């Protein structure tokens, strides 16, 4: 199971935030469908939540970098 989670994270890391949002939108449309089964809707929901978490983490990282730059004016990489 740990190997699967690591694989999922690596796949998500290859996405841009914009691509992740597009995938989330596709999942929302699938969930809105009248023809989706309960099992498939649960799967879409889980995958969407993983994508949302990825987006949140990516945005947080950028915000921290911006704050670091704003504090001292340098372009030092945030660690």
mmCIF file of C-alpha atoms in Angstrom:
data_model
loop_
_atom_site.group_PDB
_atom_site.id
_atom_site.type_symbol
_atom_site.label_atom_id
_atom_site.label_comp_id
_atom_site.label_asym_id
_atom_site.label_seq_id
_atom_site.Cartn_x
_atom_site.Cartn_y
_atom_site.Cartn_z
ATOM 1 C CA UNK A 1 0.000 0.000 0.000
ATOM 2 C CA UNK A 2 2.853 2.404 0.777
ATOM 3 C CA UNK A 3 4.284 1.839 -2.711
ATOM 4 C CA UNK A 4 0.900 2.736 -4.250
ATOM 5 C CA UNK A 5 0.686 5.953 -2.218
ATOM 6 C CA UNK A 6 4.221 6.925 -3.263
ATOM 7 C CA UNK A 7 3.324 6.235 -6.908
ATOM 8 C CA UNK A 8 0.190 8.392 -6.633
ATOM 9 C CA UNK A 9 2.182 11.271 -5.150
ATOM 10 C CA UNK A 10 4.802 11.046 -7.889
ATOM 11 C CA UNK A 11 2.113 11.159 -10.579
ATOM 12 C CA UNK A 12 0.485 14.181 -8.924
ATOM 13 C CA UNK A 13 3.813 15.991 -8.588
ATOM 14 C CA UNK A 14 4.208 15.888 -12.366
ATOM 15 C CA UNK A 15 1.006 17.906 -12.751
ATOM 16 C CA UNK A 16 0.830 21.656 -12.798
ATOM 17 C CA UNK A 17 -1.745 23.217 -10.523
ATOM 18 C CA UNK A 18 -3.738 24.187 -13.596
ATOM 19 C CA UNK A 19 -3.754 20.576 -14.848
ATOM 20 C CA UNK A 20 -4.839 19.359 -11.426
ATOM 21 C CA UNK A 21 -7.710 21.860 -11.390
ATOM 22 C CA UNK A 22 -8.784 20.671 -14.846
ATOM 23 C CA UNK A 23 -8.839 17.081 -13.563
ATOM 24 C CA UNK A 24 -10.857 18.175 -10.536
ATOM 25 C CA UNK A 25 -13.360 19.856 -12.850
ATOM 26 C CA UNK A 26 -13.662 16.622 -14.861
ATOM 27 C CA UNK A 27 -14.314 14.703 -11.650
ATOM 28 C CA UNK A 28 -17.000 17.169 -10.614
ATOM 29 C CA UNK A 29 -18.702 16.722 -13.973
ATOM 30 C CA UNK A 30 -18.523 12.932 -13.580
ATOM 31 C CA UNK A 31 -20.062 13.192 -10.099
ATOM 32 C CA UNK A 32 -22.873 15.357 -11.495
ATOM 33 C CA UNK A 33 -23.779 12.630 -13.967
ATOM 34 C CA UNK A 34 -26.950 10.678 -13.276
ATOM 35 C CA UNK A 35 -25.348 7.541 -14.652
ATOM 36 C CA UNK A 36 -22.398 7.167 -12.263
ATOM 37 C CA UNK A 37 -22.518 4.258 -9.845
ATOM 38 C CA UNK A 38 -22.026 4.665 -6.116
ATOM 39 C CA UNK A 39 -18.656 2.885 -6.297
ATOM 40 C CA UNK A 40 -17.458 5.056 -9.168
ATOM 41 C CA UNK A 41 -18.655 8.236 -7.472
ATOM 42 C CA UNK A 42 -16.716 7.288 -4.330
ATOM 43 C CA UNK A 43 -13.598 6.646 -6.428
ATOM 44 C CA UNK A 44 -13.969 9.987 -8.232
ATOM 45 C CA UNK A 45 -14.457 11.734 -4.888
ATOM 46 C CA UNK A 46 -11.321 10.154 -3.401
ATOM 47 C CA UNK A 47 -9.220 11.053 -6.419
ATOM 48 C CA UNK A 48 -10.597 14.586 -6.393
ATOM 49 C CA UNK A 49 -9.698 15.002 -2.729
ATOM 50 C CA UNK A 50 -6.135 13.856 -3.452
ATOM 51 C CA UNK A 51 -5.898 16.413 -6.245
ATOM 52 C CA UNK A 52 -7.253 19.144 -3.976
ATOM 53 C CA UNK A 53 -4.654 18.266 -1.349
ATOM 54 C CA UNK A 54 -1.918 18.430 -3.990
ATOM 55 C CA UNK A 55 -3.156 21.851 -5.147
ATOM 56 C CA UNK A 56 -3.343 23.143 -1.599
ATOM 57 C CA UNK A 57 0.224 22.016 -0.867
ATOM 58 C CA UNK A 58 1.557 23.501 -4.108
ATOM 59 C CA UNK A 59 -0.141 26.835 -3.452
ATOM 60 C CA UNK A 60 1.110 26.876 0.155
ATOM 61 C CA UNK A 61 4.656 26.330 -1.075
ATOM 62 C CA UNK A 62 4.416 29.261 -3.474
ATOM 63 C CA UNK A 63 2.882 31.485 -0.784
ATOM 64 C CA UNK A 64 5.769 30.677 1.567
ATOM 65 C CA UNK A 65 8.272 31.586 -1.136
ATOM 66 C CA UNK A 66 6.506 34.884 -1.789
ATOM 67 C CA UNK A 67 6.445 35.696 1.918
ATOM 68 C CA UNK A 68 10.148 34.921 2.192
ATOM 69 C CA UNK A 69 10.907 37.250 -0.720
ATOM 70 C CA UNK A 70 8.650 39.976 0.680
ATOM 71 C CA UNK A 71 10.321 39.898 4.096
ATOM 72 C CA UNK A 72 13.852 40.682 3.005
ATOM 73 C CA UNK A 73 13.662 41.463 -0.717
ATOM 74 C CA UNK A 74 16.077 38.695 -1.671
ATOM 75 C CA UNK A 75 15.387 35.847 -4.071
ATOM 76 C CA UNK A 76 16.697 33.218 -1.681
ATOM 77 C CA UNK A 77 15.070 29.795 -2.090
ATOM 78 C CA UNK A 78 12.625 28.879 0.668
ATOM 79 C CA UNK A 79 13.526 25.673 2.494
#
